Each structure stands twice: as structure tokens, then as C-alpha cells.
Tab-separated table of C-alpha atoms in Angstrom:
chain	number	residue	atom	x	y	z
A	1	MET	CA	-0.126	0.076	0.061
A	2	SER	CA	1.123	3.283	-1.063
A	3	TYR	CA	1.409	6.405	1.309
A	4	LYS	CA	1.213	9.931	0.509
A	5	SER	CA	4.453	11.331	1.631
A	6	PHE	CA	7.092	10.543	3.944
A	7	GLN	CA	7.910	14.057	5.243
A	8	GLN	CA	4.094	13.512	6.506
A	9	CYS	CA	4.593	10.387	7.795
A	10	LEU	CA	7.790	11.466	9.375
A	11	LEU	CA	5.979	14.718	11.015
A	12	MET	CA	3.110	12.362	12.275
A	13	THR	CA	5.469	10.140	14.162
A	14	TYR	CA	7.121	12.832	15.768
A	15	SER	CA	3.809	14.251	16.955
A	16	VAL	CA	3.025	11.115	18.912
A	17	ALA	CA	6.398	10.423	19.544
A	18	LEU	CA	7.921	13.621	21.242
A	19	ALA	CA	7.208	13.152	24.793
A	20	THR	CA	9.761	10.640	24.263
A	21	PHE	CA	12.336	12.961	24.793
A	22	SER	CA	10.965	14.130	28.411
A	23	PHE	CA	10.813	10.405	29.340
A	24	ALA	CA	14.686	9.811	28.246
A	25	TYR	CA	15.487	13.401	29.943
A	26	ASN	CA	13.276	12.449	33.047
A	27	SER	CA	15.083	8.759	33.381
A	28	TYR	CA	18.465	10.192	33.599
A	29	LEU	CA	17.785	13.578	35.587
A	30	ILE	CA	19.574	12.403	38.308
A	31	ASN	CA	22.500	11.362	36.825
A	32	GLY	CA	24.302	14.750	36.827
A	33	PRO	CA	23.690	16.690	39.856
A	34	LEU	CA	23.683	13.532	41.897
A	35	ASP	CA	25.949	15.066	44.154
A	36	HIS	CA	24.285	18.229	44.769
A	37	ILE	CA	20.717	16.165	45.330
A	38	ARG	CA	22.358	14.319	47.942
A	39	ILE	CA	22.992	17.141	50.225
A	40	TRP	CA	20.005	19.301	49.042
A	41	ILE	CA	17.632	16.439	50.535
A	42	ASN	CA	19.979	14.802	52.776
A	43	ILE	CA	20.879	11.524	51.251
A	44	GLU	CA	23.209	9.618	53.717
A	45	SER	CA	23.182	6.275	52.506
A	46	SER	CA	23.450	3.993	49.704
A	47	PHE	CA	20.299	2.421	50.516
A	48	LYS	CA	18.442	5.900	50.147
A	49	GLU	CA	20.317	6.629	46.960
A	50	GLY	CA	18.859	3.782	45.527
A	51	ALA	CA	15.337	4.060	47.164
A	52	MET	CA	15.425	7.526	45.385
A	53	MET	CA	16.734	6.361	41.810
A	54	THR	CA	14.249	3.377	42.244
A	55	SER	CA	10.903	5.553	42.533
A	56	PHE	CA	11.272	6.304	38.965
A	57	ASN	CA	11.300	2.578	37.768
A	58	PHE	CA	8.374	2.143	40.418
A	59	GLY	CA	6.428	4.790	39.012
A	60	GLY	CA	7.167	3.046	35.450
A	61	LEU	CA	5.643	-0.069	37.020
A	62	VAL	CA	2.419	1.366	38.284
A	63	GLY	CA	2.292	3.111	35.073
A	64	CYS	CA	2.104	-0.268	33.047
A	65	ILE	CA	-0.115	-1.623	35.344
A	66	ILE	CA	-2.237	1.101	34.887
A	67	GLY	CA	-1.776	0.486	30.799
A	68	ILE	CA	-3.347	-2.967	31.377
A	69	LEU	CA	-6.753	-1.588	32.905
A	70	ILE	CA	-7.080	1.275	30.347
A	71	VAL	CA	-5.517	0.642	27.121
A	72	LYS	CA	-8.647	-1.279	25.521
A	73	SER	CA	-11.193	1.339	26.323
A	74	THR	CA	-9.360	4.511	26.306
A	75	SER	CA	-8.207	6.620	23.453
A	76	ARG	CA	-4.786	6.275	22.406
A	77	ARG	CA	-5.105	10.272	22.049
A	78	LEU	CA	-6.136	10.637	25.360
A	79	MET	CA	-3.554	8.714	27.038
A	80	LEU	CA	-1.013	10.759	25.422
A	81	TYR	CA	-2.524	13.860	27.148
A	82	LEU	CA	-2.497	12.128	29.926
A	83	ILE	CA	1.284	11.441	29.896
A	84	ASP	CA	1.930	14.817	29.351
A	85	ALA	CA	0.329	15.891	32.224
A	86	LEU	CA	1.947	13.435	34.592
A	87	LEU	CA	5.619	14.100	33.164
A	88	ILE	CA	4.705	17.479	33.435
A	89	ILE	CA	3.521	17.568	37.028
A	90	GLY	CA	6.278	15.070	38.058
A	91	THR	CA	8.955	17.224	36.843
A	92	ALA	CA	7.935	20.706	38.361
A	93	GLY	CA	7.198	18.968	41.797
A	94	LEU	CA	11.033	18.061	42.009
A	95	ASN	CA	11.562	22.001	42.891
A	96	ILE	CA	10.084	21.041	46.636
A	97	GLN	CA	13.202	20.157	48.931
A	98	ASN	CA	12.134	17.149	50.807
A	99	TYR	CA	13.247	13.653	50.477
A	100	GLN	CA	9.955	12.177	50.378
A	101	THR	CA	8.220	14.644	48.241
A	102	PHE	CA	11.398	14.176	45.774
A	103	ILE	CA	10.613	10.442	45.440
A	104	PHE	CA	6.767	11.271	45.237
A	105	PHE	CA	7.124	13.493	42.383
A	106	ARG	CA	9.680	10.750	40.792
A	107	MET	CA	7.449	8.370	41.172
A	108	ILE	CA	4.758	10.433	39.385
A	109	ALA	CA	7.016	11.382	36.528
A	110	GLY	CA	7.715	7.334	36.414
A	111	ILE	CA	4.129	6.650	35.710
A	112	GLY	CA	4.243	9.001	33.045
A	113	SER	CA	7.092	7.095	31.449
A	114	GLY	CA	5.588	3.991	31.923
A	115	LEU	CA	3.016	4.883	30.151
A	116	THR	CA	4.733	5.950	27.192
A	117	THR	CA	6.892	3.156	27.022
A	118	LEU	CA	3.294	1.327	26.451
A	119	VAL	CA	1.661	3.940	24.243
A	120	THR	CA	3.806	5.327	21.963
A	121	PRO	CA	5.285	2.195	20.313
A	122	MET	CA	1.846	0.549	20.006
A	123	PHE	CA	0.404	3.918	18.705
A	124	LEU	CA	3.297	4.016	16.412
A	125	LYS	CA	3.145	0.781	15.194
A	126	GLU	CA	-0.981	1.532	14.522
A	127	ILE	CA	-0.404	4.038	12.288
A	128	ILE	CA	2.689	3.701	10.563
A	129	PRO	CA	2.898	2.193	7.124
A	130	THR	CA	4.645	-1.163	7.107
A	131	GLN	CA	7.329	-0.916	4.497
A	132	ILE	CA	8.860	2.153	6.529
A	133	TYR	CA	7.917	1.113	10.179
A	134	GLY	CA	11.457	-0.293	10.735
A	135	VAL	CA	12.839	3.762	9.938
A	136	LEU	CA	9.985	5.713	11.712
A	137	GLY	CA	9.353	3.216	14.469
A	138	GLY	CA	13.078	3.723	15.196
A	139	GLN	CA	12.486	7.972	15.199
A	140	ASN	CA	11.247	7.376	18.707
A	141	LEU	CA	14.604	5.802	19.745
A	142	VAL	CA	16.371	8.719	18.041
A	143	LEU	CA	14.213	11.005	20.165
A	144	LEU	CA	14.916	8.781	23.492
A	145	SER	CA	18.752	9.515	23.132
A	146	LEU	CA	18.605	13.298	21.954
A	147	GLY	CA	16.764	13.234	24.985
A	148	THR	CA	19.836	12.072	27.046
A	149	ILE	CA	22.049	14.360	24.680
A	150	VAL	CA	20.182	17.593	26.252
A	151	GLN	CA	20.146	16.207	29.919
A	152	SER	CA	24.119	15.590	29.410
A	153	PHE	CA	24.702	18.997	28.294
A	154	CYS	CA	22.164	20.530	30.900
A	155	ALA	CA	24.233	18.795	33.220
A	156	LEU	CA	27.157	20.679	32.664
A	157	GLY	CA	25.768	23.703	34.812
A	158	PHE	CA	26.508	21.798	38.126
A	159	LYS	CA	29.461	22.257	39.536
A	160	ASP	CA	32.142	19.634	41.818
A	161	VAL	CA	30.363	19.792	45.485
A	162	LYS	CA	32.831	17.209	46.892
A	163	GLY	CA	33.306	18.305	50.882
A	164	GLN	CA	30.351	20.645	50.843
A	165	THR	CA	27.488	20.588	53.314
A	166	SER	CA	25.193	22.918	51.635
A	167	VAL	CA	24.657	23.568	47.786
A	168	ASP	CA	22.953	26.504	45.521
A	169	MET	CA	20.141	24.632	43.858
A	170	SER	CA	19.046	27.839	41.693
A	171	TYR	CA	20.269	26.242	38.312
A	172	TRP	CA	17.786	23.474	39.490
A	173	ARG	CA	14.646	24.979	38.184
A	174	PHE	CA	16.102	25.766	34.700
A	175	TYR	CA	17.604	22.274	34.376
A	176	LEU	CA	13.938	21.053	34.732
A	177	LEU	CA	12.753	23.367	32.202
A	178	PRO	CA	13.439	21.170	28.922
A	179	PRO	CA	11.074	18.105	29.445
A	180	ILE	CA	7.978	20.417	30.559
A	181	ILE	CA	8.465	22.189	27.666
A	182	ILE	CA	8.670	19.274	25.246
A	183	CYS	CA	5.499	17.960	26.772
A	184	ILE	CA	3.713	20.927	25.993
A	185	THR	CA	4.528	21.156	22.654
A	186	ARG	CA	3.422	17.875	22.073
A	187	SER	CA	0.071	18.266	23.232
A	188	LEU	CA	-0.173	21.365	21.066
A	189	LEU	CA	0.915	19.395	18.034
A	190	LEU	CA	-1.743	16.997	18.793
A	191	LYS	CA	-4.393	19.261	19.227
A	192	PHE	CA	-3.699	21.307	16.255
A	193	TYR	CA	-1.746	19.004	13.749
A	194	PHE	CA	-2.270	15.599	14.397
A	195	PRO	CA	-6.034	15.400	15.705
A	196	TYR	CA	-6.607	11.850	14.458
A	197	GLU	CA	-6.853	8.152	16.478
A	198	SER	CA	-5.454	4.808	15.644
A	199	PRO	CA	-7.352	3.797	12.930
A	200	ILE	CA	-7.590	-0.067	14.775
A	201	PHE	CA	-8.713	1.622	18.212
A	202	SER	CA	-11.647	3.509	16.265
A	203	ILE	CA	-12.887	0.525	14.144
A	204	GLN	CA	-12.514	-1.555	17.682
A	205	LYS	CA	-15.022	0.981	19.027
A	206	GLY	CA	-17.474	1.219	16.014
A	207	ASN	CA	-16.073	4.812	14.520
A	208	VAL	CA	-15.635	3.565	11.256
A	209	GLN	CA	-15.530	7.190	10.017
A	210	ALA	CA	-12.596	8.229	12.135
A	211	ALA	CA	-10.650	5.558	10.492
A	212	GLU	CA	-11.287	6.673	6.978
A	213	GLU	CA	-10.751	10.382	8.049
A	214	PHE	CA	-6.916	8.981	9.086
A	215	LEU	CA	-6.385	6.317	6.067
A	216	GLU	CA	-7.796	9.162	3.723
A	217	HIS	CA	-5.092	11.223	5.256
A	218	ILE	CA	-1.667	8.917	5.149
A	219	TYR	CA	-2.658	6.448	1.717
A	220	GLN	CA	-3.145	7.160	-1.568
A	221	ASP	CA	-7.242	7.297	-2.299
A	222	GLU	CA	-7.127	3.960	-4.508
A	223	ASP	CA	-5.822	2.192	-1.312
A	224	VAL	CA	-8.187	3.424	1.583
A	225	SER	CA	-10.958	0.717	1.043
A	226	LYS	CA	-8.570	-2.259	0.991
A	227	LEU	CA	-7.013	-0.806	4.091
A	228	LYS	CA	-10.049	-0.237	5.882
A	229	GLN	CA	-11.227	-3.741	5.159
A	230	ASP	CA	-7.915	-5.476	6.253
A	231	ILE	CA	-8.380	-3.680	9.209
A	232	GLU	CA	-11.666	-4.510	9.864
A	233	ASN	CA	-10.414	-8.135	9.393
A	234	LEU	CA	-7.422	-8.100	11.911
A	235	VAL	CA	-9.600	-6.289	14.457
A	236	ASN	CA	-12.513	-8.887	14.111
A	237	LYS	CA	-9.815	-11.879	14.291
A	238	ARG	CA	-8.555	-10.555	17.498
A	239	ASN	CA	-11.954	-10.226	18.846
A	240	VAL	CA	-12.043	-14.326	18.271
A	241	GLU	CA	-8.478	-14.885	19.281
A	242	LYS	CA	-7.853	-13.280	22.407
A	243	THR	CA	-4.842	-15.394	23.170
A	244	LEU	CA	-1.489	-15.743	21.542
A	245	PRO	CA	0.665	-18.729	21.307
A	246	GLY	CA	2.495	-19.069	24.785
A	247	ALA	CA	5.925	-19.247	22.925
A	248	ARG	CA	5.524	-16.091	21.555
A	249	VAL	CA	4.354	-14.196	24.647
A	250	PHE	CA	7.271	-15.823	26.702
A	251	LEU	CA	9.706	-14.682	24.110
A	252	GLY	CA	8.224	-10.884	24.291
A	253	ILE	CA	8.994	-10.996	28.633
A	254	MET	CA	12.359	-12.299	28.010
A	255	ILE	CA	13.741	-10.073	25.468
A	256	ASN	CA	12.364	-7.382	27.834
A	257	ILE	CA	13.959	-8.985	30.624
A	258	PHE	CA	17.390	-9.463	29.166
A	259	TYR	CA	16.604	-5.300	28.052
A	260	SER	CA	16.736	-4.652	31.737
A	261	ASN	CA	19.568	-6.886	32.651
A	262	SER	CA	22.012	-5.617	29.687
A	263	GLY	CA	22.646	-3.077	32.096
A	264	ILE	CA	21.859	-0.088	30.350
A	265	THR	CA	19.829	1.743	32.640
A	266	PRO	CA	22.018	1.909	36.022
A	267	ILE	CA	24.977	2.546	33.489
A	268	ILE	CA	23.383	5.626	32.232
A	269	SER	CA	21.981	6.898	35.321
A	270	TYR	CA	25.214	6.630	36.841
A	271	SER	CA	27.770	7.168	34.006
A	272	THR	CA	29.345	10.810	35.729
A	273	LYS	CA	29.950	8.590	38.462
A	274	ILE	CA	31.312	5.667	36.932
A	275	PHE	CA	33.760	7.860	34.949
A	276	GLN	CA	34.532	10.265	38.103
A	277	GLN	CA	36.400	6.629	39.602
A	278	VAL	CA	38.718	7.002	36.917
A	279	THR	CA	39.060	11.080	36.080
A	280	THR	CA	38.019	14.429	37.805
A	281	ILE	CA	34.037	15.491	37.647
A	282	LYS	CA	34.554	17.920	34.653
A	283	VAL	CA	35.927	15.166	32.538
A	284	ALA	CA	33.645	13.149	33.577
A	285	GLN	CA	30.599	15.225	32.768
A	286	ILE	CA	32.243	15.744	29.093
A	287	LEU	CA	32.504	11.789	28.628
A	288	THR	CA	28.869	11.301	29.605
A	289	ILE	CA	28.095	14.209	26.624
A	290	GLY	CA	30.185	12.236	24.345
A	291	MET	CA	28.807	9.098	25.356
A	292	SER	CA	25.056	10.464	24.816
A	293	ILE	CA	26.055	11.845	21.230
A	294	ILE	CA	27.001	7.933	20.370
A	295	LYS	CA	23.844	7.213	21.658
A	296	PHE	CA	21.761	9.669	19.231
A	297	ILE	CA	24.334	8.354	16.569
A	298	PHE	CA	24.002	4.824	16.826
A	299	TYR	CA	20.254	4.758	17.639
A	300	SER	CA	19.803	6.369	14.165
A	301	THR	CA	21.996	4.139	12.495
A	302	GLY	CA	20.223	1.209	14.263
A	303	ALA	CA	17.108	2.096	12.806
A	304	GLN	CA	18.731	1.821	9.190
A	305	LEU	CA	20.463	-1.488	10.305
A	306	THR	CA	17.436	-2.995	11.209
A	307	GLN	CA	15.413	-2.045	7.880
A	308	LYS	CA	18.533	-3.327	5.987
A	309	PHE	CA	19.477	-6.335	7.850
A	310	GLY	CA	16.141	-7.166	9.980
A	311	ARG	CA	15.965	-7.899	13.340
A	312	ARG	CA	17.339	-11.482	14.307
A	313	MET	CA	21.226	-11.391	13.261
A	314	PRO	CA	21.871	-8.006	14.368
A	315	LEU	CA	20.604	-8.356	17.392
A	316	ILE	CA	22.378	-11.959	17.885
A	317	ILE	CA	25.697	-10.605	16.831
A	318	GLY	CA	25.344	-7.142	19.157
A	319	THR	CA	24.372	-8.907	22.343
A	320	GLY	CA	27.180	-11.226	22.047
A	321	ILE	CA	29.485	-8.183	21.442
A	322	LEU	CA	27.896	-6.608	24.682
A	323	CYS	CA	28.742	-9.685	26.652
A	324	ALA	CA	32.633	-9.592	25.756
A	325	VAL	CA	32.747	-5.847	26.426
A	326	LEU	CA	31.057	-6.154	29.384
A	327	ILE	CA	33.150	-8.692	30.921
A	328	SER	CA	35.965	-7.345	30.051
A	329	THR	CA	35.021	-3.750	31.719
A	330	GLY	CA	34.717	-5.850	34.678
A	331	LEU	CA	38.302	-7.372	34.719
A	332	SER	CA	39.908	-3.743	33.947
A	333	SER	CA	37.561	-2.298	37.004
A	334	SER	CA	38.928	-5.067	39.119
A	335	ILE	CA	42.486	-4.261	38.342
A	336	ASN	CA	41.766	-0.681	38.624
A	337	ASP	CA	40.062	-0.894	42.447
A	338	ASN	CA	43.002	-3.165	43.754
A	339	GLN	CA	45.191	-1.342	46.107
A	340	GLU	CA	47.947	-4.100	45.506
A	341	TYR	CA	48.335	-2.868	41.549
A	342	ASN	CA	51.261	-0.554	41.602
A	343	ASP	CA	52.143	-0.522	38.151
A	344	THR	CA	50.834	2.969	37.349
A	345	THR	CA	51.377	2.579	33.854
A	346	LEU	CA	49.142	-0.533	33.467
A	347	LYS	CA	46.349	1.435	35.755
A	348	SER	CA	46.698	3.960	33.118
A	349	ILE	CA	46.138	1.477	30.263
A	350	VAL	CA	43.268	0.037	32.215
A	351	VAL	CA	41.572	3.510	32.940
A	352	VAL	CA	41.858	4.281	29.016
A	353	TYR	CA	40.138	0.827	28.161
A	354	ILE	CA	37.399	1.480	30.491
A	355	VAL	CA	36.723	4.801	29.032
A	356	ILE	CA	36.950	3.056	25.285
A	357	ALA	CA	34.624	-0.101	26.680
A	358	ILE	CA	31.908	2.215	28.021
A	359	TYR	CA	32.142	3.837	24.745
A	360	LEU	CA	31.955	0.710	22.838
A	361	TYR	CA	29.000	-0.688	24.824
A	362	PHE	CA	27.194	2.087	24.274
A	363	GLY	CA	27.945	2.140	20.559
A	364	VAL	CA	26.905	-1.449	19.882
A	365	PHE	CA	24.011	-1.579	22.456
A	366	PHE	CA	22.135	1.186	20.603
A	367	ASN	CA	23.112	0.158	17.458
A	368	THR	CA	21.655	-3.418	17.726
A	369	PHE	CA	20.328	-4.485	20.789
A	370	GLY	CA	18.847	-0.978	22.138
A	371	ALA	CA	17.228	-0.379	18.897
A	372	ILE	CA	15.638	-3.184	17.673
A	373	ILE	CA	13.941	-4.838	21.340
A	374	PRO	CA	11.871	-1.377	21.434
A	375	LEU	CA	10.723	-2.387	17.805
A	376	TYR	CA	10.722	-5.748	17.993
A	377	THR	CA	8.448	-6.232	21.187
A	378	PRO	CA	5.484	-4.701	19.677
A	379	GLU	CA	5.581	-6.106	16.430
A	380	ILE	CA	5.429	-9.652	18.209
A	381	LEU	CA	3.020	-8.635	20.972
A	382	SER	CA	0.144	-6.143	21.554
A	383	GLY	CA	-2.419	-5.345	24.075
A	384	ILE	CA	-2.145	-6.886	27.126
A	385	TYR	CA	0.788	-8.947	26.015
A	386	LEU	CA	2.707	-6.018	25.304
A	387	THR	CA	1.839	-4.311	28.864
A	388	VAL	CA	2.950	-7.714	30.681
A	389	ALA	CA	6.099	-7.888	28.953
A	390	LEU	CA	7.105	-4.142	29.923
A	391	ILE	CA	5.725	-4.665	33.676
A	392	PHE	CA	8.884	-7.532	33.489
A	393	GLN	CA	11.122	-5.117	31.920
A	394	TRP	CA	10.302	-2.077	34.759
A	395	SER	CA	10.134	-4.665	37.528
A	396	PHE	CA	13.773	-5.794	37.030
A	397	ASN	CA	14.819	-2.217	36.357
A	398	ILE	CA	13.562	-1.547	39.993
A	399	THR	CA	15.391	-4.134	41.106
A	400	ILE	CA	18.619	-3.529	39.371
A	401	THR	CA	18.711	0.106	40.053
A	402	PHE	CA	18.133	-0.226	43.760
A	403	LEU	CA	20.917	-2.734	44.401
A	404	PHE	CA	23.684	-1.380	41.746
A	405	PRO	CA	24.965	1.489	44.643
A	406	VAL	CA	24.887	-1.215	47.270
A	407	ILE	CA	26.866	-3.738	45.485
A	408	ARG	CA	28.930	-0.696	44.134
A	409	ASP	CA	29.487	0.526	47.701
A	410	SER	CA	29.910	-3.261	49.286
A	411	PHE	CA	31.848	-5.312	46.874
A	412	GLY	CA	32.988	-2.894	44.147
A	413	MET	CA	31.913	-1.848	40.497
A	414	CYS	CA	33.874	-4.971	38.873
A	415	TYR	CA	30.888	-7.422	40.111
A	416	THR	CA	27.793	-5.568	38.490
A	417	PHE	CA	29.785	-5.477	34.995
A	418	TYR	CA	30.164	-9.406	35.274
A	419	TYR	CA	26.825	-9.895	35.780
A	420	PHE	CA	25.505	-7.634	33.070
A	421	GLY	CA	28.228	-9.489	30.877
A	422	ILE	CA	26.587	-13.106	32.075
A	423	MET	CA	23.359	-12.199	31.509
A	424	MET	CA	24.362	-10.858	27.957
A	425	GLY	CA	25.937	-14.288	27.095
A	426	VAL	CA	22.941	-16.169	28.122
A	427	ALA	CA	20.709	-14.047	25.832
A	428	THR	CA	22.826	-14.353	23.159
A	429	ILE	CA	22.030	-18.170	23.390
A	430	TYR	CA	18.781	-17.477	23.915
A	431	PHE	CA	18.081	-15.579	20.905
A	432	ILE	CA	20.183	-17.676	18.817
A	433	MET	CA	17.477	-20.520	19.860
A	434	PHE	CA	13.912	-18.469	19.903
A	435	VAL	CA	13.936	-15.427	17.906
A	436	LYS	CA	12.439	-15.163	14.446
A	437	GLU	CA	12.920	-12.484	11.750
A	438	THR	CA	9.937	-10.130	11.415
A	439	LYS	CA	11.566	-7.705	9.150
A	440	ASN	CA	8.905	-6.076	6.774
A	441	LEU	CA	6.083	-8.592	7.820
A	442	ASP	CA	2.753	-7.177	8.655
A	443	ASP	CA	0.657	-8.461	11.673
A	444	LYS	CA	-0.704	-11.596	9.728
A	445	GLU	CA	2.588	-12.859	8.348
A	446	ILE	CA	3.861	-12.657	11.793
A	447	ASP	CA	1.010	-14.297	13.177
A	448	ALA	CA	1.842	-17.325	11.062
A	449	LEU	CA	5.534	-17.467	11.858
A	450	TRP	CA	3.902	-19.156	15.401
A	451	GLN	CA	0.838	-20.554	13.783
A	452	ILE	CA	3.261	-22.734	11.884
A	453	LYS	CA	5.122	-24.307	15.007
A	454	THR	CA	1.739	-24.421	16.982
A	455	SER	CA	0.192	-26.406	14.361
A	456	LYS	CA	3.099	-28.869	14.192
A	457	VAL	CA	3.224	-29.292	17.747
A	458	ARG	CA	-1.004	-29.964	17.780
A	459	ASP	CA	-0.096	-32.458	14.685
A	460	GLU	CA	2.239	-34.245	16.715
A	461	LYS	CA	0.138	-34.601	19.838
A	462	GLU	CA	-2.821	-35.732	17.867
A	463	ASN	CA	-0.438	-38.899	16.278
A	464	LEU	CA	0.593	-39.798	19.464
A	465	ILE	CA	-2.923	-39.928	20.977
A	466	GLN	CA	-3.725	-42.339	17.956
């Protein structure tokens, strides 16, 4: 089916996905000014620090649970407005100087972010033409990386406060502005530029006219009738077949668990602190900016990579490389932290390698693993199944983000890298065995990938019975 204009589809994508920028900015909001926040709201232990860092992920989990309850009956557009409101309130509330209040508003922003991870990819999957979904669906990831770049640059305004007992947080108010401005902009775009509902949701609710208006806006006139009929057939099929094959659902859950266990969330959240272990705070901030730029570049190339080479093979190769990089980083970190090593030349080499390895980790992750999972999950799962997979992801994010500073302070940074490396090794084997290629396949063709296997299993069971 031919769409009218790629540029029109691109603007539509950004109108829907723009708040992903605010989600990313909020996700790593604490990374730069962590030392300032510790002093400002009196955080005296790694336990309290872990609880503060985890509050955002806990909110994300709550957001996914709310999504389960409302996704079938609530307009996609209304959910996007709700997300904007939650992110604005959750960000603005961080101006209050109180530990408990700080955690509460981080949870509010987390709820909005949890809904974002559910609604945005679902909405994009329902409105972007199949033949350009790999490219345009990847723009959601570009916005994600752009949010971290802006956050990293804004964090340069925070100076070193080591040894101080009080801090000036006047810059903090300006630091919180970018995600608020973006959410307001997205709401205005939805109101005045893209006033359309998902055609699948419209037909589910019996509003065929609204579905036709959207299809006429995006597609050539001669394709509208056929597309409308295809969507009606898909909706009817979903109403009849309410369950997906167990292997398909389990795969969707496992890839999201592996995503959390790749270490990406705590490594980004603590990137400045990680770099501070081997250099000064100003150099650490600059290295964090460079890391965010790499993320932006490779998210963009990752979208092109998945469009050209598909999902399965880049995912397997990328995960295998991540395994090797993380374990080698753990070994290097162990040498750097060991006081018995007095060879300054060796330690200098190790410090340089740690920086290079973290950059390599980010480049590989966002060109393969990080670019593919957010595209692949809504391709194989929908509705409540997608929500359940994201709940698992947020649940593991909570646990890992909470334990990261505790393990770091109690045992050493190297053990966190060892764990993430081992998990990526397990993920590589799992992906080789179970991941199926979905490049350029529509919903019917993706269903057939698992129906073939399900039919074979059913036939084998019938033969055994006979």
C-alpha cells in the first residue's frame, strides 16, 4: 500500500513520539546533579540513594499496570495527553526540597514514562505504514537518545561539590525546564496538527468514519478501502482469538527481561559517577556528553540497520559483543580498584580501556540490542501481552537500579559488570534459539510464524494419541 508522503508520515511520527524526549530526560535527570541532590535533600546512605533512584522505575511499573486497565477502552490520544500531564507535574514537583516529596514526584514522572513505553510504540505500530516502520519506528529511539544528549549538556551547569555541606540549587529550576517544554509542545501538536485516532482503535469502537479520515490523510485514495477492510478483518480476528501462542508471549517477556539485565539503565543513570572513578568531575561530565552523542548517532544508524538487515541477526551479533565488552570491563575495573597493583602504567592503560569499553558498549548497544528490542516487542506482542512484557522490564529495572549502588559500595563496580556480561551471554544463546525474523512482515504474516509451529505441535500430539 502506497502512502502519500514520507515527510508527512515523519511529522506524524514526531507528533506522537515527542514526549519520549521528556521520558529520556527524566530517566537520567539525577545522573549529572547526583552529588548536589544528596546534599540538598540529605541522602546519607546507598540505601536511600537506591530508593530515590528506584522511585522512577517503580512509577514506570505502576504506569504499565494502569495501562493494562485502560488501554483497551481508552483513546490513544487521551492517553498521550495524560502522559504529558504526568510528566509535567512529576518534573515540576522536584523543586520542593524534601526527600519524601522528591521520591513522590519521581514516581509521578515514572508513571507517565511507564505509560509512554506502552502507548507510544503501540500507537506508532498502528499508524505507520508497514514498509517504513523500521525507519520511522526508530525515530522514537532517536528522540530517546536526543533527550539524554540535552540532559547531559544541561548537567554541565552543576559544579563539583565534594566536601561541601550545602549547595546552591538555583540552576536546578532551569535544568527541569526542557522536558516540561517538550510535553507542552507535544500536546499542542496533537491538538492542532495531528488530530487523528489510531484506525485500529477507531474501528474497535465502531467509529469507521474516524478510521477512514486517518487513512485518507496518510494513504493514496485507491488504497483506503482495502486498508479499511484489512483493519476490520484484523480487529475481528483479535476479538475471536484473544490469546497468543505461549512461546510468542514468553519470548516477548524474556527479551524485555534481558533488556533490563543488559545494564543500560544503571550504567546511564550512574555514568558520570562511573567516569568519576577514573577522572575528574568535569572530564566525567564531558565523557557523559560524548556517550549521549554516541547514543544518538547509533540509535539513528540502528534504525537503518534493522531496516536493511532485519532484527534477528543484528540482535544476536550485538548481544554477543556486549557480553565480551562487559566482562572485559569488569576485569579492568577489578584491576583499577585493587590497591595491590602499584604499576602506574598498567593502571593508566586500564583507565583508558574502561572509558573506551563503555563507549564501545554504548555504540554496540544502541546500534543493535537497544534499537531492536523496542521495535521487535510491539511487532510480536500487542494489547495486554505488550503491557505484561513491559511490566517485567520495569520490575527488573527497579531491582537492578536499587541494588546497583549497594553492590558498587559493598563489593566493587567490577561485579556489576560481570553480572551484566553473563546475562548478555545467556541472552545471545536464547536469541539464537528462539528469535524469529519479522522484517517487513505485517500482523498476519507475523501470526503465521508461530501458527506454523503451533500447528506442528498440535499434529504431533494428535499422532501420539492415535
